[in-house]
GROMACS .gro file of C-alpha atoms in nm:
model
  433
    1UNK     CA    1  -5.355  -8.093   1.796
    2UNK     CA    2  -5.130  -8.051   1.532
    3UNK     CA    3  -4.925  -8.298   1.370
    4UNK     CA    4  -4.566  -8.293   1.404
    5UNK     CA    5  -4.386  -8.239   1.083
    6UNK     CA    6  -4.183  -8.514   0.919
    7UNK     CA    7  -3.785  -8.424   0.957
    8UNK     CA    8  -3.625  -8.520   0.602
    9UNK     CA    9  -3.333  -8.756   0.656
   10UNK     CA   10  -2.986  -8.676   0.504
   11UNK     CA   11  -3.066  -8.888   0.257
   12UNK     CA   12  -3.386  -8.741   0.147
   13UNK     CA   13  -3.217  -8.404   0.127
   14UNK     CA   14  -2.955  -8.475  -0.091
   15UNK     CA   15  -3.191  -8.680  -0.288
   16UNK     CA   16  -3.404  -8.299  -0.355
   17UNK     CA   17  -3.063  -8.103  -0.384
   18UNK     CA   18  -2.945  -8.411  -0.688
   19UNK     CA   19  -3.348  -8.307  -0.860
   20UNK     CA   20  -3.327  -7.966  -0.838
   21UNK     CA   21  -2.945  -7.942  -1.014
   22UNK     CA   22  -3.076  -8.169  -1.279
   23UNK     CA   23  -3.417  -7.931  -1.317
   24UNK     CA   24  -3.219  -7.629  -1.358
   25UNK     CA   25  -2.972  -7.779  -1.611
   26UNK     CA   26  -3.212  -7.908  -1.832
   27UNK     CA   27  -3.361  -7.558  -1.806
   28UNK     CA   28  -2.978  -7.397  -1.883
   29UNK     CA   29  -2.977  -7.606  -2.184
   30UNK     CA   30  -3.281  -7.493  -2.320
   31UNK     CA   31  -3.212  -7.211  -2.285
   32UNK     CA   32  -2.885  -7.205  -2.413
   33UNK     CA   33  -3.031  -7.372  -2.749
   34UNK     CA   34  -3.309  -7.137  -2.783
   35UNK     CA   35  -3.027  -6.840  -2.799
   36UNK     CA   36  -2.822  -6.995  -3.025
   37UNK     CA   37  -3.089  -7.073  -3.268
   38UNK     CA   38  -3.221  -6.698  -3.261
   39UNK     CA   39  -2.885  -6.588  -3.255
   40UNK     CA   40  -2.813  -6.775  -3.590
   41UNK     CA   41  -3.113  -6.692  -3.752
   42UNK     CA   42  -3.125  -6.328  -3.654
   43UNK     CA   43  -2.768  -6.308  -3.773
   44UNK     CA   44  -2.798  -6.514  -4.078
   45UNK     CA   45  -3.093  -6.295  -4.181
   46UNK     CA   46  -2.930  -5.958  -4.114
   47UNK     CA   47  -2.576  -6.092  -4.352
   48UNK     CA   48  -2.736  -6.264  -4.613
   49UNK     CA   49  -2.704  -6.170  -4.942
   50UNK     CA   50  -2.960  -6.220  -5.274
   51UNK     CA   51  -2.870  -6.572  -5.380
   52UNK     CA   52  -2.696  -6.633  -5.698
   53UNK     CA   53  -2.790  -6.956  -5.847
   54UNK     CA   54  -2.475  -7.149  -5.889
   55UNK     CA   55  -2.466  -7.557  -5.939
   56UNK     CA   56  -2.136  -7.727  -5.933
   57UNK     CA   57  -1.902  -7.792  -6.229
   58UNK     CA   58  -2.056  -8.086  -6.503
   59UNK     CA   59  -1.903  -8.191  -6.818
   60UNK     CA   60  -1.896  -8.038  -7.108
   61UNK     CA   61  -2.091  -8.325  -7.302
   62UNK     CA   62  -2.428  -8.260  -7.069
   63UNK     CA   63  -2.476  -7.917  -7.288
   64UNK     CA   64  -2.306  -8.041  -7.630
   65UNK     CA   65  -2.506  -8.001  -7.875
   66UNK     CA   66  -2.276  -8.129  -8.157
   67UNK     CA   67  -1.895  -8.259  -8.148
   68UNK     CA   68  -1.724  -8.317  -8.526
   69UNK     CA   69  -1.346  -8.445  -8.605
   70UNK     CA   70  -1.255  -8.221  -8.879
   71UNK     CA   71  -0.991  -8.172  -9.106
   72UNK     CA   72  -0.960  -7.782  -9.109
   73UNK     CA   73  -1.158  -7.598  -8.828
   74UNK     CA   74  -1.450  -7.361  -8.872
   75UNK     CA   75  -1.426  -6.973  -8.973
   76UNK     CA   76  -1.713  -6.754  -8.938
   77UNK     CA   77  -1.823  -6.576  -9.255
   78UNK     CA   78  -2.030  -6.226  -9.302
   79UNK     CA   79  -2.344  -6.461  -9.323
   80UNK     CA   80  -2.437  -6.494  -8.986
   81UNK     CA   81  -2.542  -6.880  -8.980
   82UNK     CA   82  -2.238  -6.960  -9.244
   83UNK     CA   83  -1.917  -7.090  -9.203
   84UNK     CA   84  -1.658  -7.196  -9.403
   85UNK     CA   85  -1.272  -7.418  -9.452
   86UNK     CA   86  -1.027  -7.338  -9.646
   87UNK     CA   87  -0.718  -7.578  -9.732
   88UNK     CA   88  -0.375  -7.541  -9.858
   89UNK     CA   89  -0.522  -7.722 -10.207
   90UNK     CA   90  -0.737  -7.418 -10.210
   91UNK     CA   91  -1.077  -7.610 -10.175
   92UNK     CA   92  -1.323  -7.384 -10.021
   93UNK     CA   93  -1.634  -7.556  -9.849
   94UNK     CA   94  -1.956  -7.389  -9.663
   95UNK     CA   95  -2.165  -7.507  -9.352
   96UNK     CA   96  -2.426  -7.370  -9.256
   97UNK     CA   97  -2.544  -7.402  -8.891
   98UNK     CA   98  -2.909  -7.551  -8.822
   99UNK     CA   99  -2.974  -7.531  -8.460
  100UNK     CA  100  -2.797  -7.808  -8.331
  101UNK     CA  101  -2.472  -7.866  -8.596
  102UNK     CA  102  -2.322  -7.761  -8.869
  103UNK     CA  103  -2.345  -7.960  -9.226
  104UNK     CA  104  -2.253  -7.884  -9.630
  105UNK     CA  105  -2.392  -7.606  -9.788
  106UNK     CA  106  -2.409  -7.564 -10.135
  107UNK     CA  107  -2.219  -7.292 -10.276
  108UNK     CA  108  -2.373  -6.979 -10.517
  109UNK     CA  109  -2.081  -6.972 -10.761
  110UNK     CA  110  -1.755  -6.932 -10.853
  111UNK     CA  111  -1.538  -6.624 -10.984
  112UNK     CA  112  -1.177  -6.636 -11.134
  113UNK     CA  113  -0.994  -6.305 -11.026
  114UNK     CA  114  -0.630  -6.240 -11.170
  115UNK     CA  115  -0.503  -5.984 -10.943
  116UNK     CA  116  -0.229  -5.706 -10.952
  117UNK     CA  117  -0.001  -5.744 -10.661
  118UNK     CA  118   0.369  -5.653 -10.629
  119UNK     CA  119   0.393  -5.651 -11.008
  120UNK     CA  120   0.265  -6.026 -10.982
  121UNK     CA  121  -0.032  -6.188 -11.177
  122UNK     CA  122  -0.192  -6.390 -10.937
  123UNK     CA  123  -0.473  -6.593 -11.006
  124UNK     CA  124  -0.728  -6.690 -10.776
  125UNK     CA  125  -1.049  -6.903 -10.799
  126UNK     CA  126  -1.306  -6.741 -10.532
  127UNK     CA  127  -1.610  -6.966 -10.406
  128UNK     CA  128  -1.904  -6.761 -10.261
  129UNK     CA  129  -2.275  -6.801 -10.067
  130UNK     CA  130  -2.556  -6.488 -10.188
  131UNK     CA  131  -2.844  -6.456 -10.006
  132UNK     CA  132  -3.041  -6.183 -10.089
  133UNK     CA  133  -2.853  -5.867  -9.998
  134UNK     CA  134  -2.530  -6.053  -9.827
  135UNK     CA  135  -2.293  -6.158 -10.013
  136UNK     CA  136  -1.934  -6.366  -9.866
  137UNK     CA  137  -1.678  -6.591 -10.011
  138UNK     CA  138  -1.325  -6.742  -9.985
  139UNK     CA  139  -1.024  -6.849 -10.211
  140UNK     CA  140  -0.652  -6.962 -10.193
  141UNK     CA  141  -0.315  -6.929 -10.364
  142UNK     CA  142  -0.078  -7.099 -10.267
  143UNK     CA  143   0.264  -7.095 -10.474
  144UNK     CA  144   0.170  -7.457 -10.587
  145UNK     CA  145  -0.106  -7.304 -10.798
  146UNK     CA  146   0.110  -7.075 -11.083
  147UNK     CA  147   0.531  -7.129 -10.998
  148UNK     CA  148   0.542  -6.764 -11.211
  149UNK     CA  149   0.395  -6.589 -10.852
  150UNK     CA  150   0.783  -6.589 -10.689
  151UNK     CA  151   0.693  -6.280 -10.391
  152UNK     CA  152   0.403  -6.449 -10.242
  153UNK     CA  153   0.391  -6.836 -10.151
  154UNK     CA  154   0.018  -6.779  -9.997
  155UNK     CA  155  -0.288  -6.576 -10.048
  156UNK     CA  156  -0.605  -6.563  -9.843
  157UNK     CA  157  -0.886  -6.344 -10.037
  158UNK     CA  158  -1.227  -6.251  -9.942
  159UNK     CA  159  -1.523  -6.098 -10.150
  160UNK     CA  160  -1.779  -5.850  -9.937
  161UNK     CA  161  -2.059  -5.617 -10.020
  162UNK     CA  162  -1.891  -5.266 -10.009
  163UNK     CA  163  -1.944  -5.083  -9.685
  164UNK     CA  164  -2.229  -4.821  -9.640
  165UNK     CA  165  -2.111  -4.503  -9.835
  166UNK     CA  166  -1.901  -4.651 -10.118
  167UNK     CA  167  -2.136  -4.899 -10.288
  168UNK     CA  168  -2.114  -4.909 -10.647
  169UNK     CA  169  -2.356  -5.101 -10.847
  170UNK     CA  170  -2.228  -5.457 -10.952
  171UNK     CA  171  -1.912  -5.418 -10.770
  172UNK     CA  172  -1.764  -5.579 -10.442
  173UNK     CA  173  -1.518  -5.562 -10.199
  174UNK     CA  174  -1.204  -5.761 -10.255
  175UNK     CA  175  -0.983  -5.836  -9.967
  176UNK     CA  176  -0.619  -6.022  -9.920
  177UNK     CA  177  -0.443  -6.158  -9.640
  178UNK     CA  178  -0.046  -6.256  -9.715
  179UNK     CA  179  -0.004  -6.404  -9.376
  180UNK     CA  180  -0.052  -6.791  -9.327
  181UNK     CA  181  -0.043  -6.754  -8.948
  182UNK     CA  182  -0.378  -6.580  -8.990
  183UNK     CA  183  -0.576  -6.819  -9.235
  184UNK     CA  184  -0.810  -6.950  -8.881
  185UNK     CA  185  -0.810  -6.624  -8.700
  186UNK     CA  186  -1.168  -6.507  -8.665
  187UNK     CA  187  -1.123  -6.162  -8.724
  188UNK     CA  188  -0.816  -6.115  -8.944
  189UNK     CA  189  -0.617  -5.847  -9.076
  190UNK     CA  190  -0.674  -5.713  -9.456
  191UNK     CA  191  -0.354  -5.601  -9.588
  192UNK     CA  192  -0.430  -5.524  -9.956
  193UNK     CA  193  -0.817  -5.404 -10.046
  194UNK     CA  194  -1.014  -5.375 -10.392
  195UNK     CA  195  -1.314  -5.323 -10.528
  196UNK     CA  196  -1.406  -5.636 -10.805
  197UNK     CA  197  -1.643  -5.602 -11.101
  198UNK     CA  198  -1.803  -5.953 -11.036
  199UNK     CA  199  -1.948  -5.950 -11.450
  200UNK     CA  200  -1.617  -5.916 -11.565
  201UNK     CA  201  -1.354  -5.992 -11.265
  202UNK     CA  202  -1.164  -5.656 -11.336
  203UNK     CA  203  -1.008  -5.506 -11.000
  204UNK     CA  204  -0.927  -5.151 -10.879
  205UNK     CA  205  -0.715  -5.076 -10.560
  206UNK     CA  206  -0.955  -4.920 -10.325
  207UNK     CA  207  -0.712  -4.747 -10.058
  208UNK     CA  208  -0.491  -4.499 -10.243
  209UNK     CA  209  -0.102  -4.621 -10.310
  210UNK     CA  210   0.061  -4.302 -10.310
  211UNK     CA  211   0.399  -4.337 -10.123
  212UNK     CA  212   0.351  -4.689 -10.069
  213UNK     CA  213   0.726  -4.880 -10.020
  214UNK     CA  214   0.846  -5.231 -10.118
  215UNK     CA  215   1.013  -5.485  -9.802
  216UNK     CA  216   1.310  -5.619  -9.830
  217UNK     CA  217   1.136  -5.934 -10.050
  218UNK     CA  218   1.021  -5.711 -10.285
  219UNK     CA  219   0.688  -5.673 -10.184
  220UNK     CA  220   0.481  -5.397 -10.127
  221UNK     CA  221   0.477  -5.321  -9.784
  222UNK     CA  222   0.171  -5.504  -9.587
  223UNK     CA  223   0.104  -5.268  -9.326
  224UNK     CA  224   0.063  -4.971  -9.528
  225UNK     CA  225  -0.367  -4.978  -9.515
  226UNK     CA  226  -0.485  -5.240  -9.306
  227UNK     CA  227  -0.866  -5.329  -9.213
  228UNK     CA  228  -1.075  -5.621  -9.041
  229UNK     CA  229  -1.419  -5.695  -9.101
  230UNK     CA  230  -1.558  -5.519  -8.768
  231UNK     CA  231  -1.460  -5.169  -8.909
  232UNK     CA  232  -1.605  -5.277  -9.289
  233UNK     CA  233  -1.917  -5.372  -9.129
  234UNK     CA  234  -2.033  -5.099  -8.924
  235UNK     CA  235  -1.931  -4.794  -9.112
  236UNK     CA  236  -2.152  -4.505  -9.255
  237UNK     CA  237  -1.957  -4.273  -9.439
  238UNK     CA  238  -1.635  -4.242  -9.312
  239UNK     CA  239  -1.388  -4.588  -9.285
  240UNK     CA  240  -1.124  -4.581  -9.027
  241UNK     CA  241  -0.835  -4.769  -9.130
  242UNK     CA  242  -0.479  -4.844  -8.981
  243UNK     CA  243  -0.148  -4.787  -9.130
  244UNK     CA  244   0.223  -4.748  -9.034
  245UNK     CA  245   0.335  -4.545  -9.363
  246UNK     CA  246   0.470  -4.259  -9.155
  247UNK     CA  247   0.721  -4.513  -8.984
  248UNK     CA  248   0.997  -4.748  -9.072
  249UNK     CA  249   0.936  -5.058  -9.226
  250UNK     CA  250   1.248  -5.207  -8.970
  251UNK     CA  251   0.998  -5.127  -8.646
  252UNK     CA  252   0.674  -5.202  -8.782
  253UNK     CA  253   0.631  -5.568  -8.600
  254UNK     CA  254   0.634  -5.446  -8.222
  255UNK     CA  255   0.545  -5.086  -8.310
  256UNK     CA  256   0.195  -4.843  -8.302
  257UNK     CA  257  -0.041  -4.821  -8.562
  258UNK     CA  258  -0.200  -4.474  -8.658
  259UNK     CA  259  -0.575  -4.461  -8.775
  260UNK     CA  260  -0.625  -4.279  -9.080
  261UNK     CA  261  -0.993  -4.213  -9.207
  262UNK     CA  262  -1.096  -4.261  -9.582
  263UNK     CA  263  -1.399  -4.056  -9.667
  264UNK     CA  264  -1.493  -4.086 -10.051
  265UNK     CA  265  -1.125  -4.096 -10.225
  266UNK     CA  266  -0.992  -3.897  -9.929
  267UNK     CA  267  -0.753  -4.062  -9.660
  268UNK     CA  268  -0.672  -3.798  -9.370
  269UNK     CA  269  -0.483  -3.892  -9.050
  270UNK     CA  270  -0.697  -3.937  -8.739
  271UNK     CA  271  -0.517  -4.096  -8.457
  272UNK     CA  272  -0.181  -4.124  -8.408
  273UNK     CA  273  -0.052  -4.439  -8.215
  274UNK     CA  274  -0.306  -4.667  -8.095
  275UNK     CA  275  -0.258  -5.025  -7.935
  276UNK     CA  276  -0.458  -5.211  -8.137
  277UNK     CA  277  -0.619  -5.265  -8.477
  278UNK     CA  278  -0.947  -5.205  -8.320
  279UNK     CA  279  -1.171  -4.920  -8.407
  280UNK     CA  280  -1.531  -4.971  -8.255
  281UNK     CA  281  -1.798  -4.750  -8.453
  282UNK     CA  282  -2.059  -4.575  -8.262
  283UNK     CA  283  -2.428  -4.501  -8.277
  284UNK     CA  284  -2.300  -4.104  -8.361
  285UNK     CA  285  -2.046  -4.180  -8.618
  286UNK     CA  286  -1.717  -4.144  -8.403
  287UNK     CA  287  -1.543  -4.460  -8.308
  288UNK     CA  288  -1.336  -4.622  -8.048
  289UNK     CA  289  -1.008  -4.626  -7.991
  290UNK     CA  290  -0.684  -4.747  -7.767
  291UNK     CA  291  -0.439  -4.578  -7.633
  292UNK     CA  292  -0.128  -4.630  -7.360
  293UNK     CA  293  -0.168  -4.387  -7.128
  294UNK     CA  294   0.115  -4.372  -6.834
  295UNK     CA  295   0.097  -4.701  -6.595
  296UNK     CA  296  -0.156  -4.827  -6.839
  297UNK     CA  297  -0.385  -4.760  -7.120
  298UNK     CA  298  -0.733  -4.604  -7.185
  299UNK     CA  299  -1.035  -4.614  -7.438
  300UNK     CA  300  -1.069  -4.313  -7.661
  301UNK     CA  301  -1.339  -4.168  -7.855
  302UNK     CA  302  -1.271  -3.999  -8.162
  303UNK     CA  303  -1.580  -3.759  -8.322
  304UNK     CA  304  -1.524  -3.494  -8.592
  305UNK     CA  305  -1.152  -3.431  -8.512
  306UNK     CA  306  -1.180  -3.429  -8.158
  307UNK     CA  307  -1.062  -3.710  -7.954
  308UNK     CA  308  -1.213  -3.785  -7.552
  309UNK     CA  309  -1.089  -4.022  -7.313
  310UNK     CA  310  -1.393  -4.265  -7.186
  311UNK     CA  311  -1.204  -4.490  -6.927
  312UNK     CA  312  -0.843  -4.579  -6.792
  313UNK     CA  313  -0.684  -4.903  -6.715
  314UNK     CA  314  -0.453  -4.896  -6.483
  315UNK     CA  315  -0.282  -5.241  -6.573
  316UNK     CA  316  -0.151  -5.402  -6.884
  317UNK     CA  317  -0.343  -5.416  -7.229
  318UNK     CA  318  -0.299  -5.795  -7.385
  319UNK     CA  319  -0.226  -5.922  -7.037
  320UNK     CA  320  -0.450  -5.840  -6.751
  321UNK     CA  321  -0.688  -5.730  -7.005
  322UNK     CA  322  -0.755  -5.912  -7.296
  323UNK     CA  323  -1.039  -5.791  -7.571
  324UNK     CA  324  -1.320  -5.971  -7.725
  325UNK     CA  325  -1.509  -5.754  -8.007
  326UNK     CA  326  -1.634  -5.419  -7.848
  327UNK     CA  327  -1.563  -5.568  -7.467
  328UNK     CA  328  -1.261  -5.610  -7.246
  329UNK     CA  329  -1.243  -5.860  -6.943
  330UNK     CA  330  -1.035  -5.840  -6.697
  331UNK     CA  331  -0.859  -6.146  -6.640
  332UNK     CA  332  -0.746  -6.041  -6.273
  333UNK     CA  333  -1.104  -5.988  -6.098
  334UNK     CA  334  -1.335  -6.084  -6.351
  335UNK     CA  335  -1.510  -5.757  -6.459
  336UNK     CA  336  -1.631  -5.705  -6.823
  337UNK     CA  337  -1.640  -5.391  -6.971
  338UNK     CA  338  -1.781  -5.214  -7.273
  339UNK     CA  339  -1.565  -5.018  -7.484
  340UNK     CA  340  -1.933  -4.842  -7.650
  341UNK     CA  341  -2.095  -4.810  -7.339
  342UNK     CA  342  -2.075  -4.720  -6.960
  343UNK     CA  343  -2.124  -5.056  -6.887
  344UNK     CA  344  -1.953  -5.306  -6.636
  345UNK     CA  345  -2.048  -5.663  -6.579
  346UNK     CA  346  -1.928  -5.850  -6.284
  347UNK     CA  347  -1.848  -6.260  -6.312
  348UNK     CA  348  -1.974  -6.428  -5.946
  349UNK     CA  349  -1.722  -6.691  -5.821
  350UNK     CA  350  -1.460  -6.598  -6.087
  351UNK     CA  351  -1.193  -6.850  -6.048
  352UNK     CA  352  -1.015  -6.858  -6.364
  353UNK     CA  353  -0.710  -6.812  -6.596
  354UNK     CA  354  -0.916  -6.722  -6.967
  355UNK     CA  355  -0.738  -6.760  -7.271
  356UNK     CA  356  -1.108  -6.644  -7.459
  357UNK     CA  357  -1.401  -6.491  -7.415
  358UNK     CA  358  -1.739  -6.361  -7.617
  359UNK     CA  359  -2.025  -6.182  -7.511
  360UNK     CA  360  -2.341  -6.310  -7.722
  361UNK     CA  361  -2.501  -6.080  -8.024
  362UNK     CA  362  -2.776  -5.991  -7.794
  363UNK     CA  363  -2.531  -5.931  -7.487
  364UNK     CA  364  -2.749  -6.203  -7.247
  365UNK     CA  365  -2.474  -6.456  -7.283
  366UNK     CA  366  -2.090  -6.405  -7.204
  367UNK     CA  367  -1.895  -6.756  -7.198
  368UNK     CA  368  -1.518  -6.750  -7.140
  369UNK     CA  369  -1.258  -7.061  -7.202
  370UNK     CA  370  -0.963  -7.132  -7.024
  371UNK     CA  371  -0.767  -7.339  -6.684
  372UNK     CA  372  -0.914  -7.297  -6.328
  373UNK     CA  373  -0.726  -7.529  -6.086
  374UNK     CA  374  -0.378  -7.652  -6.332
  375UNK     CA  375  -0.325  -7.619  -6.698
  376UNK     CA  376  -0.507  -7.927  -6.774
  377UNK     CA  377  -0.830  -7.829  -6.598
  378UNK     CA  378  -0.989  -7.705  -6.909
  379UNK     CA  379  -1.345  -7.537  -6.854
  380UNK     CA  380  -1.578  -7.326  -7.041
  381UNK     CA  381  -1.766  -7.091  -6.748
  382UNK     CA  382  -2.140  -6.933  -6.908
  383UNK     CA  383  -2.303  -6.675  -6.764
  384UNK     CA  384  -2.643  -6.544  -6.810
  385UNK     CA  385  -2.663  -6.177  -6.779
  386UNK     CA  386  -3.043  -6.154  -6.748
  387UNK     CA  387  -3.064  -6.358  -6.466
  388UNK     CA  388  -2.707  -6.392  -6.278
  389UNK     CA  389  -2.753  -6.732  -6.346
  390UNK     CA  390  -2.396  -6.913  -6.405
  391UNK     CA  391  -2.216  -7.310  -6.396
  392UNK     CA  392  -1.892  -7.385  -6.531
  393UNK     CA  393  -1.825  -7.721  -6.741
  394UNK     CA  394  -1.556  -7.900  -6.741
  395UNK     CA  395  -1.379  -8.025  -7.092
  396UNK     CA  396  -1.301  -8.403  -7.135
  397UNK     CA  397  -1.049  -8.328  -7.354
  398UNK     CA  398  -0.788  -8.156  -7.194
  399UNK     CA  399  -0.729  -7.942  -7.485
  400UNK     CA  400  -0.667  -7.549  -7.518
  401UNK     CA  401  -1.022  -7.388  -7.650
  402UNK     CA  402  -0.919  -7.233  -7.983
  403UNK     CA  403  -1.190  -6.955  -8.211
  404UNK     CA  404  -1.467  -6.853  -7.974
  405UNK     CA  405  -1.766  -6.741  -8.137
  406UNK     CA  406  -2.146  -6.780  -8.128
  407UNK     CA  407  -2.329  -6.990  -8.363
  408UNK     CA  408  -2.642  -6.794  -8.251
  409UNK     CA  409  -2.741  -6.614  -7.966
  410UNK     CA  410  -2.838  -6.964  -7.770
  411UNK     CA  411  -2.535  -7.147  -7.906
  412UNK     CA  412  -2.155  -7.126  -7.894
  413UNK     CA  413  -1.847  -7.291  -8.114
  414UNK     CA  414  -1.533  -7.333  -8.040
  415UNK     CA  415  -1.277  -7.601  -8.165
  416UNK     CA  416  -0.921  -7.853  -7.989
  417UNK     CA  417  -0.674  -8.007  -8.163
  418UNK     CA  418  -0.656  -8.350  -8.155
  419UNK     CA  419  -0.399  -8.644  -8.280
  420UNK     CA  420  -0.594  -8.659  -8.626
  421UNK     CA  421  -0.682  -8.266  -8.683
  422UNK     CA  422  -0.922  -8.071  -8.483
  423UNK     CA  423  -1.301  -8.145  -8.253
  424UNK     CA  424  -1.527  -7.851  -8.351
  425UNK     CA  425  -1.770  -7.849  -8.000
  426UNK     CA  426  -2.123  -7.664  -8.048
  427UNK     CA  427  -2.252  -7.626  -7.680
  428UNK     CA  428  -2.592  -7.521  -7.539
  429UNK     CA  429  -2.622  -7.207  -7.331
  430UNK     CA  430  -2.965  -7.195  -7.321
  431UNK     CA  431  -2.969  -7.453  -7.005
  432UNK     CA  432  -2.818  -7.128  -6.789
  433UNK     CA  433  -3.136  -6.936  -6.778
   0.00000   0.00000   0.00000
């Protein structure tokens, strides 16, 4: 016989129903887990980007590899590990930069010029460094130094090896600056240019005078053949060279500049009305130029008379875009571009007002100085081209970054101001590799 089956009580019954609910929610939740977590990694996988390796802002001091108070701050000279000060008692001293700080280096000599400006006799002592083919020195007048000098209450002159096509045995390059404002800039304006027998100190003028006006002081007018040291260090042959002569002296402040060539003794026109005094030489023998354009400006190359657009900007030149040597960055999205090549580097995580920038002799390095969240929040941001490496450092002292420029390709200088003269900073970029 068979055995009569057990009848399950109410009670047993809803015990099974309470098991089974509890069974097949556990197994919803698995489940539910399982799908997110494929979910998120499938989806993570198929948005992700290559990483760039970013580490959150330090100080400043972590990378510092020296920090000086100074008098007078630091200008760069044509020797690349030399630079130099220059006070209003027209003492002239040289540093020179050994890996980790700048100290005292002595100087080479000493020449006494006497030069021929304005119908004035001024005299000037110049201090300068030689090593081997390089040659770069400093002096000052200021109208404390010979009360007979009544046009010009301060003189800034430079000696330079003659640029490539007009060397002349025994003779330099004499250059003068009238402008005070200018006496830290780090790549000033030459108004007045000679070339200087250093055995005998004699000068000659080396751009041609012809037509040249007086201002309203009496002096010759200063913006007749102007020059900087980029153009008088890269040319071959042919020296590009800006001037306003063809315009009134009343507009010259806020007006264009033409670029006029000087080949041998002769000085042609070139360019009429560029931006800037900023004439990049190329690999060819043409240079750079730039122009306003409408709703913006562009760069321009000039090559045996004939002049080609390379690239437009559609914004404002000295505002969105500001210039560093042969590169512009854009201060709006942080893209840096080449004025010599087709070239465009973009900043990651660019959040930042720059007030400076400078792209490193060997292009690997580009570091830029300025305020990120208010207009105390000084930082210096480095980025490492090479790798897309990048960290920003934040500056202790609350200070605007003044004269940007590389002490070598590893190694940057900058100066503040502080209550007793100026900090000259030397930071490490090397730890952004």
């Amino acid at each position: 016989m068979e055995q009569e089956k057990h009848k399950k009580t109410p009670e047993e019954k809803a015990e099974i129903k309470r098991m089974l609910r509890t069974v097949l929610l556990a197994l919803l939740a698995c489940a539910a887990i399982v799908f997110v977590s494929v979910f998120y990694l499938s989806n993570k996988a198929a948005n992700e980007e290559p990483q760039v390796k970013k580490e959150e802002v330090t100080d400043l001091e972590s990378i510092t590899l020296s920090s000086k108070a100074v008098a007078i701050p630091y200008v760069k000279t044509d020797i690349d590990t030399v630079v130099y000060t220059a006070n209003t008692a027209s003492e002239i001293v040289f540093y020179e930069f050994n890996g980790k700080e700048y100290l005292p280096v002595e100087e080479t000599g000493h020449i006494d010029v006497t030069l021929t400006l304005s119908n004035q006799q001024i005299p000037v002592r110049i201090h300068y460094i030689q090593r081997e083919e390089k040659l770069t020195g400093y002096g000052v007048f200021t109208a404390r130094d010979d009360d007979s000098v009544y046009i010009y209450d301060y003189l800034l002159c430079k000696i330079t090896a003659l640029p490539k096509g007009f060397e002349k045995e025994g003779k330099c390059l004499l250059l003068v600056n009238t402008d005070i404002k200018n006496v830290y800039s780090l790549n000033p304006v030459w108004e007045e240019a000679f070339e200087l027998d250093m055995s005998s100190g004699a000068t000659a003028v080396f751009f041609s005078q012809g037509n040249r006006m007086l201002d309203i002081n009496g002096a010759l007018r200063s913006d007749f053949s102007l020059v900087t040291d980029a153009e008088l260090k890269e040319v071959g042959g042919s020296l590009p060279f800006f001037t306003r002569r063809a315009y009134e002296i009343s507009d010259s402040e806020d007006a264009l500049y033409d670029i006029y060539l000087k080949t041998g003794s002769n000085e042609a026109l070139a360019v009429e009305k560029v931006i800037d005094k900023y004439a990049g030489i190329t690999a060819d023998g043409g240079f750079v130029f730039l122009q306003n354009i409408n709703g913006g400006f562009a760069s321009q190359r000039y090559l045996n008379g004939e002049v080609a657009t390379l690239k437009e900007y559609y914004s404002e030149y000295g505002d969105t875009y500001i210039r560093g040597g042969d590169w512009l960055l854009c201060k709006e999205d942080g893209r840096v571009y080449s004025l010599l090549e087709d070239k465009v580097i973009e900043l990651p995580e660019f959040k930042m007002n720059p007030s400076l920038f400078a792209v490193s002799p060997d292009g690997k390095y580009i570091v830029l100085a300025g305020t990120v969240t208010n207009v105390f929040d000084y930082q210096i941001y480095i980025y490492n081209t090479q790798t897309g490496h990048f960290k920003s450092f934040q500056d202790a002292d609350y200070s605007v970054h003044y004269s940007l420029f590389f002490a070598s390709n590893t190694s940057v200088c900058f100066y503040t101001e502080s209550a007793d003269g100026y900090v000259e900073k030397v930071v490490d970029l090397s730890r952004i590799s």
